[in-house]
XYZ file of C-alpha atoms in Angstrom:
618
model
C 28.025 -128.047 26.378
C 30.075 -124.964 25.493
C 33.582 -124.618 26.926
C 33.234 -122.083 29.783
C 36.679 -120.784 28.876
C 35.282 -119.734 25.500
C 31.825 -118.612 26.669
C 31.194 -114.918 26.036
C 30.212 -112.557 28.790
C 26.684 -111.165 28.258
C 26.577 -107.711 26.708
C 27.503 -105.072 29.148
C 26.188 -101.462 29.127
C 28.442 -98.461 28.440
C 30.535 -97.604 31.480
C 32.605 -94.591 30.877
C 33.414 -94.320 34.546
C 33.146 -96.967 37.241
C 32.056 -94.486 39.847
C 31.047 -95.691 43.339
C 29.359 -98.821 42.063
C 30.307 -102.441 42.499
C 30.216 -105.060 39.708
C 28.392 -108.319 40.493
C 30.594 -110.791 42.341
C 30.230 -113.189 39.464
C 31.541 -110.623 36.990
C 35.139 -111.487 37.756
C 37.879 -113.664 36.531
C 40.895 -114.885 38.473
C 44.560 -114.676 37.594
C 47.500 -115.709 39.761
C 51.091 -116.881 40.135
C 50.720 -119.612 42.814
C 51.572 -117.035 45.504
C 48.684 -114.623 45.236
C 45.750 -113.895 42.947
C 44.057 -110.844 41.432
C 40.343 -110.468 40.539
C 39.610 -108.774 37.201
C 36.091 -107.628 36.493
C 34.267 -107.958 33.186
C 35.358 -104.419 32.259
C 39.113 -105.188 32.726
C 39.407 -103.566 36.123
C 41.622 -105.185 38.639
C 39.713 -104.479 41.917
C 41.335 -106.987 44.208
C 44.995 -107.830 44.697
C 46.818 -108.768 47.863
C 50.596 -108.763 47.623
C 52.895 -110.469 47.881
C 50.677 -113.340 49.326
C 47.100 -114.292 49.430
C 46.878 -113.209 53.075
C 48.823 -109.963 52.646
C 46.990 -106.608 52.908
C 45.337 -105.511 49.658
C 47.003 -103.133 47.213
C 43.908 -102.903 45.136
C 40.736 -103.242 47.204
C 37.947 -101.462 45.296
C 35.985 -104.700 45.565
C 35.367 -103.752 49.168
C 35.467 -99.970 48.825
C 35.744 -97.759 45.733
C 38.408 -95.696 47.486
C 40.627 -98.734 48.306
C 42.441 -98.837 44.971
C 42.007 -100.284 41.496
C 43.706 -100.656 38.128
C 41.488 -99.770 35.230
C 41.893 -100.114 31.476
C 38.927 -98.977 29.434
C 38.057 -97.496 26.007
C 37.856 -93.690 25.989
C 34.132 -92.782 25.603
C 32.779 -96.116 26.850
C 32.212 -99.487 25.214
C 29.491 -100.965 23.128
C 29.905 -104.496 24.545
C 32.532 -106.465 26.388
C 33.311 -110.160 26.314
C 35.618 -112.096 28.642
C 37.119 -115.569 28.385
C 40.172 -117.579 29.313
C 42.779 -118.643 26.773
C 41.767 -122.335 26.632
C 43.345 -124.555 29.275
C 45.239 -121.688 30.886
C 44.640 -118.939 33.494
C 45.338 -116.152 31.002
C 42.266 -113.920 31.061
C 41.198 -111.999 27.949
C 38.717 -109.063 28.015
C 37.557 -107.984 24.555
C 36.117 -104.486 24.049
C 33.905 -103.780 20.977
C 33.742 -100.057 20.178
C 32.428 -98.230 17.084
C 36.068 -97.654 16.066
C 37.276 -101.229 16.495
C 37.956 -104.294 18.671
C 40.705 -104.360 21.260
C 41.654 -106.976 23.853
C 43.264 -106.745 27.311
C 45.299 -109.845 28.135
C 45.794 -110.202 31.943
C 48.064 -112.743 33.523
C 50.678 -113.273 36.214
C 53.681 -114.977 34.660
C 54.560 -118.488 35.864
C 57.359 -119.685 33.678
C 58.197 -123.046 35.286
C 57.414 -125.057 38.441
C 59.432 -124.138 41.542
C 61.119 -121.305 39.663
C 63.938 -120.026 41.943
C 64.023 -116.855 39.810
C 60.276 -116.234 39.956
C 59.358 -112.604 39.711
C 55.871 -111.557 40.868
C 54.274 -109.511 38.141
C 50.879 -108.574 36.821
C 51.178 -108.239 33.010
C 48.443 -106.317 31.170
C 48.854 -106.357 27.373
C 46.457 -104.188 25.308
C 46.223 -105.758 21.799
C 44.510 -104.262 18.782
C 42.281 -106.744 16.875
C 40.368 -104.616 14.347
C 40.333 -100.941 13.531
C 41.843 -98.352 15.897
C 40.781 -97.943 19.516
C 41.714 -95.425 22.116
C 42.012 -96.557 25.747
C 42.654 -95.015 29.094
C 44.707 -96.702 31.890
C 44.346 -95.525 35.419
C 46.222 -97.120 38.338
C 45.421 -96.090 41.926
C 47.387 -98.205 44.395
C 46.102 -98.093 48.013
C 48.303 -100.286 50.219
C 47.260 -101.756 53.554
C 43.591 -102.325 52.666
C 43.191 -98.744 51.393
C 44.592 -97.134 54.561
C 47.831 -95.980 52.997
C 48.303 -93.492 50.115
C 50.858 -94.677 47.664
C 53.858 -92.513 46.814
C 54.787 -92.651 43.070
C 58.283 -91.647 42.049
C 59.681 -91.544 38.529
C 62.816 -93.664 38.199
C 64.849 -95.114 35.401
C 62.749 -97.696 33.592
C 59.372 -96.534 34.895
C 57.678 -95.646 38.167
C 58.347 -96.727 41.762
C 55.160 -97.151 43.779
C 55.648 -97.381 47.555
C 53.551 -97.249 50.681
C 53.288 -99.000 54.033
C 55.866 -101.704 53.343
C 54.831 -102.295 49.736
C 57.330 -101.666 46.939
C 56.032 -101.951 43.375
C 57.546 -101.227 40.006
C 55.384 -100.046 37.169
C 56.751 -100.067 33.604
C 55.129 -99.557 30.257
C 55.741 -99.249 26.546
C 53.992 -95.885 26.535
C 54.264 -92.636 28.449
C 52.840 -92.486 32.020
C 51.407 -89.461 33.811
C 51.328 -89.062 37.574
C 48.950 -86.731 39.435
C 48.607 -86.961 43.223
C 49.747 -90.562 43.326
C 47.377 -91.682 40.507
C 49.070 -93.015 37.367
C 47.329 -92.702 34.006
C 47.937 -93.060 30.312
C 46.017 -92.798 27.085
C 46.988 -95.062 24.204
C 45.854 -95.669 20.675
C 46.063 -99.212 19.407
C 45.484 -100.381 15.862
C 45.100 -103.889 14.476
C 48.234 -105.909 15.159
C 49.701 -103.467 17.676
C 50.000 -103.846 21.426
C 50.917 -101.756 24.443
C 52.319 -103.314 27.596
C 51.866 -102.458 31.294
C 53.676 -104.462 33.977
C 53.345 -104.066 37.690
C 56.018 -105.950 39.641
C 56.193 -106.693 43.376
C 59.729 -105.743 44.328
C 61.975 -106.833 47.199
C 63.268 -104.135 49.501
C 65.685 -102.110 47.387
C 64.558 -103.754 44.155
C 64.765 -101.784 40.936
C 62.192 -101.265 38.245
C 62.602 -103.292 35.056
C 61.861 -101.285 31.922
C 58.866 -102.596 30.072
C 60.368 -102.184 26.596
C 63.010 -104.767 27.503
C 60.382 -107.439 28.149
C 59.519 -109.955 25.475
C 55.794 -109.994 26.035
C 55.228 -112.814 23.579
C 57.749 -114.976 25.401
C 56.098 -114.307 28.780
C 52.668 -115.052 27.343
C 53.770 -118.277 25.612
C 55.776 -119.559 28.552
C 52.868 -118.929 30.976
C 50.456 -120.547 28.540
C 52.756 -123.553 28.212
C 53.098 -123.938 31.928
C 49.322 -124.049 32.561
C 48.645 -126.343 29.637
C 51.502 -128.613 30.613
C 50.176 -128.798 34.248
C 46.597 -129.532 33.140
C 47.780 -132.209 30.689
C 48.555 -134.406 33.778
C 44.867 -134.703 34.524
C 43.518 -138.248 34.088
C 39.922 -137.022 33.618
C 38.570 -137.390 30.087
C 34.812 -137.545 30.838
C 31.685 -135.731 29.716
C 32.275 -132.486 31.609
C 35.943 -132.077 30.873
C 35.851 -128.270 30.412
C 34.093 -127.608 33.753
C 36.330 -130.075 35.609
C 39.454 -128.635 34.008
C 38.462 -125.134 34.956
C 37.882 -126.218 38.499
C 41.220 -127.919 38.578
C 42.997 -124.785 37.343
C 41.112 -122.747 39.989
C 42.274 -125.122 42.771
C 45.788 -124.850 41.441
C 45.557 -121.006 41.475
C 44.582 -121.204 45.150
C 47.739 -123.234 45.991
C 50.720 -121.456 47.578
C 53.553 -123.206 45.694
C 56.457 -122.393 48.042
C 54.707 -123.959 51.042
C 52.123 -126.345 49.611
C 49.264 -124.672 51.438
C 45.844 -124.550 49.768
C 43.640 -121.585 50.658
C 39.855 -121.588 50.798
C 39.303 -118.449 48.636
C 41.422 -115.419 47.570
C 38.986 -112.801 49.052
C 37.682 -111.593 52.325
C 34.314 -110.293 53.395
C 32.357 -110.769 50.217
C 28.925 -111.061 51.756
C 26.664 -114.064 52.062
C 23.811 -111.521 52.172
C 23.967 -108.105 50.439
C 23.927 -105.438 53.176
C 24.336 -108.020 55.896
C 27.103 -108.966 58.343
C 27.883 -112.507 57.192
C 31.245 -111.452 55.870
C 34.275 -113.649 56.563
C 37.935 -113.875 55.607
C 38.723 -117.049 53.624
C 42.301 -116.310 52.556
C 43.618 -118.999 54.882
C 44.108 -122.765 54.963
C 41.006 -124.473 56.264
C 41.922 -127.995 57.317
C 38.523 -129.176 56.066
C 38.593 -127.451 52.677
C 42.236 -128.291 51.977
C 41.676 -131.985 52.940
C 38.780 -132.184 50.470
C 40.957 -130.354 47.851
C 43.500 -133.083 48.292
C 40.882 -135.719 47.458
C 39.856 -133.822 44.312
C 43.446 -133.434 43.127
C 44.233 -137.053 43.780
C 41.013 -137.975 41.859
C 42.402 -136.150 38.831
C 45.936 -137.535 39.196
C 47.735 -134.490 40.609
C 49.812 -136.305 43.158
C 52.510 -133.638 43.386
C 50.128 -131.023 44.731
C 48.752 -133.593 47.198
C 52.256 -134.414 48.438
C 53.181 -130.806 48.967
C 50.017 -130.171 50.961
C 50.616 -133.318 53.007
C 54.082 -131.974 53.832
C 52.507 -128.695 54.974
C 49.874 -130.579 56.966
C 52.525 -132.797 58.590
C 54.155 -129.737 60.053
C 50.922 -128.770 61.754
C 50.279 -132.293 63.075
C 53.887 -132.621 64.283
C 53.991 -129.311 66.075
C 54.577 -130.056 69.747
C 52.389 -127.211 71.004
C 50.394 -127.416 74.220
C 46.887 -128.654 73.450
C 44.250 -126.011 73.923
C 41.431 -127.616 75.965
C 38.849 -125.532 74.071
C 39.980 -126.027 70.531
C 41.916 -129.276 70.649
C 45.331 -130.052 69.107
C 44.499 -128.623 65.689
C 42.955 -125.320 64.714
C 40.223 -125.082 62.115
C 42.330 -122.699 59.937
C 45.937 -121.464 59.658
C 47.665 -118.836 57.665
C 50.178 -119.961 55.009
C 52.925 -120.064 57.560
C 50.872 -122.206 59.980
C 50.067 -119.413 62.335
C 46.542 -118.800 63.743
C 44.933 -115.632 62.165
C 43.120 -113.492 64.720
C 39.879 -111.857 63.556
C 39.559 -108.071 63.518
C 37.352 -105.504 61.691
C 38.510 -102.873 59.240
C 36.068 -100.068 60.051
C 37.435 -97.728 57.428
C 36.135 -99.886 54.466
C 32.508 -99.702 53.329
C 32.352 -103.351 52.396
C 31.055 -104.802 49.129
C 27.858 -102.875 48.381
C 27.974 -101.465 51.893
C 27.955 -104.899 53.507
C 29.929 -104.119 56.616
C 31.887 -105.081 58.572
C 34.967 -106.020 56.573
C 36.951 -108.606 58.501
C 40.473 -109.928 58.285
C 41.482 -112.979 60.213
C 38.784 -115.434 61.356
C 37.353 -116.100 64.817
C 36.435 -119.616 63.769
C 40.029 -120.569 64.680
C 38.852 -120.324 68.319
C 36.142 -122.890 67.866
C 36.102 -126.647 68.401
C 35.126 -128.286 65.159
C 35.542 -131.985 65.535
C 34.710 -132.851 61.909
C 38.089 -131.551 60.728
C 39.791 -134.670 62.147
C 37.708 -136.967 59.898
C 38.558 -134.913 56.834
C 42.239 -134.897 57.861
C 42.471 -138.674 58.452
C 40.551 -139.420 55.224
C 42.952 -137.302 53.191
C 45.884 -139.120 54.868
C 44.330 -142.454 54.004
C 43.802 -141.476 50.364
C 47.348 -140.050 50.080
C 48.741 -143.176 51.594
C 46.669 -145.231 49.158
C 47.348 -143.331 45.884
C 50.524 -141.492 46.729
C 53.977 -142.557 47.965
C 52.809 -143.237 51.524
C 53.347 -141.536 54.896
C 56.498 -141.606 56.977
C 57.103 -143.266 60.323
C 57.149 -139.828 62.121
C 53.879 -138.823 60.477
C 52.270 -142.116 61.573
C 53.403 -141.525 65.145
C 51.936 -137.981 65.017
C 48.607 -139.265 63.632
C 48.428 -141.997 66.301
C 48.851 -139.329 68.998
C 46.206 -137.194 67.282
C 43.783 -140.123 67.084
C 44.147 -140.753 70.790
C 42.805 -137.223 71.414
C 39.894 -137.749 69.004
C 38.882 -140.988 70.743
C 38.828 -139.193 74.053
C 36.849 -136.147 72.802
C 34.486 -137.293 70.038
C 31.391 -136.915 72.232
C 31.912 -133.253 73.022
C 29.607 -130.438 71.913
C 31.195 -128.298 69.156
C 30.515 -125.591 66.574
C 30.033 -128.137 63.769
C 31.057 -128.116 60.113
C 29.142 -124.825 59.529
C 31.061 -122.947 62.208
C 27.930 -121.725 63.946
C 28.528 -118.879 66.385
C 25.539 -119.904 68.477
C 25.482 -122.542 71.242
C 27.705 -125.634 70.695
C 25.750 -128.847 69.988
C 26.472 -132.520 69.578
C 26.445 -132.292 65.758
C 25.818 -135.384 63.775
C 28.352 -134.471 61.199
C 31.008 -134.101 63.842
C 30.354 -137.559 65.143
C 30.260 -138.864 61.584
C 33.683 -137.500 60.774
C 35.151 -138.671 64.077
C 33.944 -142.145 62.993
C 35.812 -141.569 59.710
C 38.936 -140.559 61.627
C 39.066 -143.865 63.550
C 37.948 -146.031 60.588
C 40.543 -144.512 58.189
C 43.366 -145.027 60.691
C 42.375 -148.670 60.904
C 42.297 -149.034 57.166
C 45.726 -147.359 56.855
C 47.243 -149.570 59.523
C 46.012 -152.693 57.771
C 46.953 -151.447 54.340
C 50.537 -150.717 55.328
C 50.946 -153.138 58.286
C 51.563 -150.131 60.572
C 51.374 -150.535 64.335
C 48.262 -149.592 66.182
C 45.833 -150.529 68.915
C 43.310 -151.902 66.439
C 41.100 -153.565 69.009
C 40.836 -150.335 71.003
C 40.259 -148.303 67.892
C 37.508 -150.638 66.717
C 35.765 -150.302 70.095
C 35.627 -146.528 69.779
C 34.682 -146.641 66.114
C 31.729 -148.938 66.925
C 30.629 -146.763 69.875
C 30.468 -143.713 67.568
C 28.522 -145.690 64.995
C 25.920 -146.801 67.511
C 25.642 -143.342 68.982
C 24.764 -141.874 65.587
C 22.311 -144.644 64.761
C 20.647 -144.478 68.225
C 20.653 -140.737 68.946
C 20.972 -138.913 65.633
C 18.207 -140.913 63.847
C 14.646 -139.599 64.269
C 12.220 -142.437 63.420
C 9.215 -140.120 63.351
C 10.898 -137.707 60.901
C 12.515 -140.546 58.977
C 15.904 -138.857 58.872
C 19.173 -138.284 60.536
C 18.963 -134.932 62.270
C 21.340 -132.045 62.490
C 22.394 -132.732 66.094
C 21.180 -134.699 69.030
C 17.761 -133.513 70.208
C 17.122 -131.608 66.966
C 14.095 -131.808 64.774
C 15.853 -130.216 61.872
C 18.012 -131.715 59.149
C 21.375 -130.742 57.740
C 22.925 -131.135 54.259
C 25.910 -132.823 55.672
C 23.801 -136.042 55.914
C 24.600 -136.266 52.139
C 28.106 -137.133 53.033
C 27.193 -140.443 54.769
C 27.453 -142.723 51.746
C 30.439 -140.766 50.389
C 32.477 -141.554 53.476
C 31.176 -145.215 53.559
C 29.276 -144.755 56.839
C 26.103 -146.159 55.281
C 25.351 -147.920 52.009
C 23.821 -145.553 49.429
C 20.742 -147.905 49.240
C 20.358 -148.103 53.017
C 16.692 -147.262 53.851
C 17.751 -144.787 56.520
C 19.845 -142.837 54.019
C 17.197 -142.903 51.269
C 14.653 -141.672 53.760
C 17.002 -138.929 54.952
C 17.668 -137.923 51.338
C 13.908 -137.529 50.812
C 13.633 -135.306 53.854
C 16.621 -133.215 52.669
C 14.995 -132.787 49.328
C 11.757 -131.678 50.994
C 13.285 -129.233 53.453
C 16.620 -128.022 52.006
C 16.487 -128.428 48.216
C 15.137 -125.632 46.015
C 15.182 -127.078 42.491
C 18.760 -128.267 42.598
C 20.073 -125.618 44.976
C 20.656 -126.777 48.490
C 20.689 -124.911 51.797
C 23.213 -126.213 54.311
C 20.606 -126.234 57.127
C 17.077 -125.068 57.719
C 17.639 -121.290 57.911
C 14.497 -120.300 59.734
C 14.682 -123.131 62.304
C 18.441 -122.911 63.001
C 20.131 -120.434 65.350
C 23.609 -120.018 63.907
C 24.493 -117.074 66.078
C 24.584 -114.564 63.221
C 21.958 -112.046 62.103
C 20.611 -112.047 58.586
C 19.840 -114.620 55.941
C 21.964 -116.596 53.562
C 21.667 -118.267 50.159
C 22.084 -121.860 49.077
C 25.560 -123.408 49.415
C 26.887 -124.455 46.011
C 29.124 -127.112 47.652
C 26.016 -128.784 49.124
C 24.358 -128.607 45.731
C 27.232 -130.650 44.247
C 26.962 -133.026 47.258
C 23.314 -133.513 46.337
C 24.346 -134.510 42.817
C 26.745 -137.089 44.226
C 24.138 -138.403 46.680
C 21.688 -138.881 43.833
C 24.411 -140.633 41.866
C 25.223 -143.069 44.715
C 21.486 -143.709 45.256
C 21.224 -144.851 41.655
C 19.112 -141.890 40.509
C 21.414 -141.113 37.589
C 18.914 -139.212 35.378
C 18.102 -136.929 38.362
C 21.808 -136.539 39.148
C 22.741 -135.614 35.576
C 19.880 -133.006 35.394
C 20.913 -131.498 38.740
C 24.558 -131.270 37.643
C 23.620 -129.599 34.364
C 21.431 -127.139 36.201
C 24.280 -126.388 38.602
C 26.541 -125.565 35.638
C 24.118 -122.782 34.679
C 24.975 -121.051 37.998
C 28.653 -120.796 37.076
C 29.761 -117.367 35.857
C 30.833 -116.695 32.319
C 34.220 -118.209 33.034
C 33.029 -121.362 34.836
C 33.788 -119.975 38.325
C 31.684 -120.341 41.520
C 31.471 -118.394 44.708
C 30.335 -119.834 47.996
C 26.580 -119.332 47.667
C 23.750 -118.704 45.194
C 21.135 -116.168 46.330
C 17.383 -116.419 45.902
C 17.545 -114.450 42.622
C 20.430 -116.598 41.249
C 23.282 -114.217 42.000
C 26.605 -115.459 43.324
C 27.379 -114.522 46.944
C 30.172 -115.103 49.354
C 33.972 -115.203 48.821
C 34.934 -115.884 45.258
C 35.946 -118.203 43.800
C 35.641 -120.845 46.539
C 37.849 -123.921 46.531
C 35.251 -126.009 48.355
C 32.684 -125.472 45.556
C 35.115 -126.338 42.794
C 36.428 -129.483 44.505
C 32.865 -130.707 45.121
C 32.108 -130.068 41.421
C 35.073 -132.304 40.531
C 33.922 -135.045 42.913
C 30.316 -134.933 41.621
C 31.253 -134.873 37.947
C 33.825 -137.635 38.074
C 31.664 -139.947 40.183
C 28.630 -139.392 37.946
C 30.763 -140.061 34.878
C 31.933 -143.407 36.384
C 28.276 -144.350 37.216
C 27.118 -143.483 33.727
C 29.793 -145.629 32.216
């Protein structure tokens, strides 16, 4: 299989001016500096950047509205073709333009020189490098702070330009002349083979000065950043059949990590729609307990214990917070911002939304829901960290014991479930399943470490949950576990049952459920998370298949011993990756990527599916 980092982007038509159009969601690459990320489309336009953090307001937001700011670099007169790839084993993104006059590349990256760098400077570096012949390019930078609500003021200063607006202070420097008209910065450059032109946008502290671009050693920044990413990836213990895809997924998860805090966000974007023109548009720039816990599993699976330890430290702060327990949501919220605060959902009515898919939302109302499954994912990640990492502290164990007491008293409640439905709460099977995991993993951890706990009491609750699922979530007529008690529909989360050791993978009830899931939810290898037409999720519109569930399907086939089916399903799923090996949340009926992009949950489930299938194949 070709390395996705070296896979060329399909030929693109001439595009002399972006205009009021939107590139496909999949036509993007991701760069970042472990504090925030930028999305760069296949024509070298940065159309999404929040600064200085993932959850900050956007500076470039053209992904959601053409008037919300972008940073373009493009050949004058249009291009013949473009190709885009990553420098292998790094997050340095290269866009190659082929024109009649020559070939020129744009190298995009955010420098990371070393881990935990106390002198880190947040910069977007764009190096235009001539490859063959002579090419003429145009650079246009239109910064629009505060999600496009603020016009940037551009001032000429020593060393370059100062770009300010609504609390944002940026410094733009270049190795060529810059022109400013009504707050828009532009330049035209001619680059021949072996030459390069540099543009650097730096996020400045209050009062910070612009650093002249000509004083930068671009080669040094490029090589140091390349060395950092290759050095980090070299720690991976995975050497299996799908190394390139697994490595790209690992790099993507790392890009979604906030190094100073250890937080792991779900995706770097907000409001990319699950249905074009629809309202299923959510903000994923936060730490979902569920997603981050699964991310921890994937990182540990590959040997990245440092990232796991940092996230556990962040998580321990949430568990240990002595806040009054909300009777509606429980002691933990579904999602937090990087600082551990609860983001409130609101709409940005001034933005059109991606391809007019309004509303655009920031914050997320799911934080007001009760989702009991998050406790199972949390306790499972603690168990794995305790098993493969240095172990948890006495204070953390005390906090977990307190948390478990709440779970044991509340596991039988109705909730919004794993899919965060905004309809009526139900007694979701997956919620009970993960509550069973919470109790069972605490018992394992206690025995593993000899830690104190009321094991007899815990076992009684664990067994009660088990019997409840077997007696009330199993439909003998359907031959499957159902989505929730009283339902006649199925849910893709049943695929998790053997993964979390609730049932054996050859248990007749699981194999029968797998067959029903295949009949009702699987389209080729793509998997819906629930039966769309028979499920009221409280939101208008339709959605596509969930790529995460598709990788769960691969793993379920693997555990059921259907290795040929699993391998074919995995290879088919790889065809839905974009030209860089990246995945969004969903795949639409026509094969397009939908939802926030790229999504951590999809990439971590890819890692799990690939590594487990590798082990099974031997």
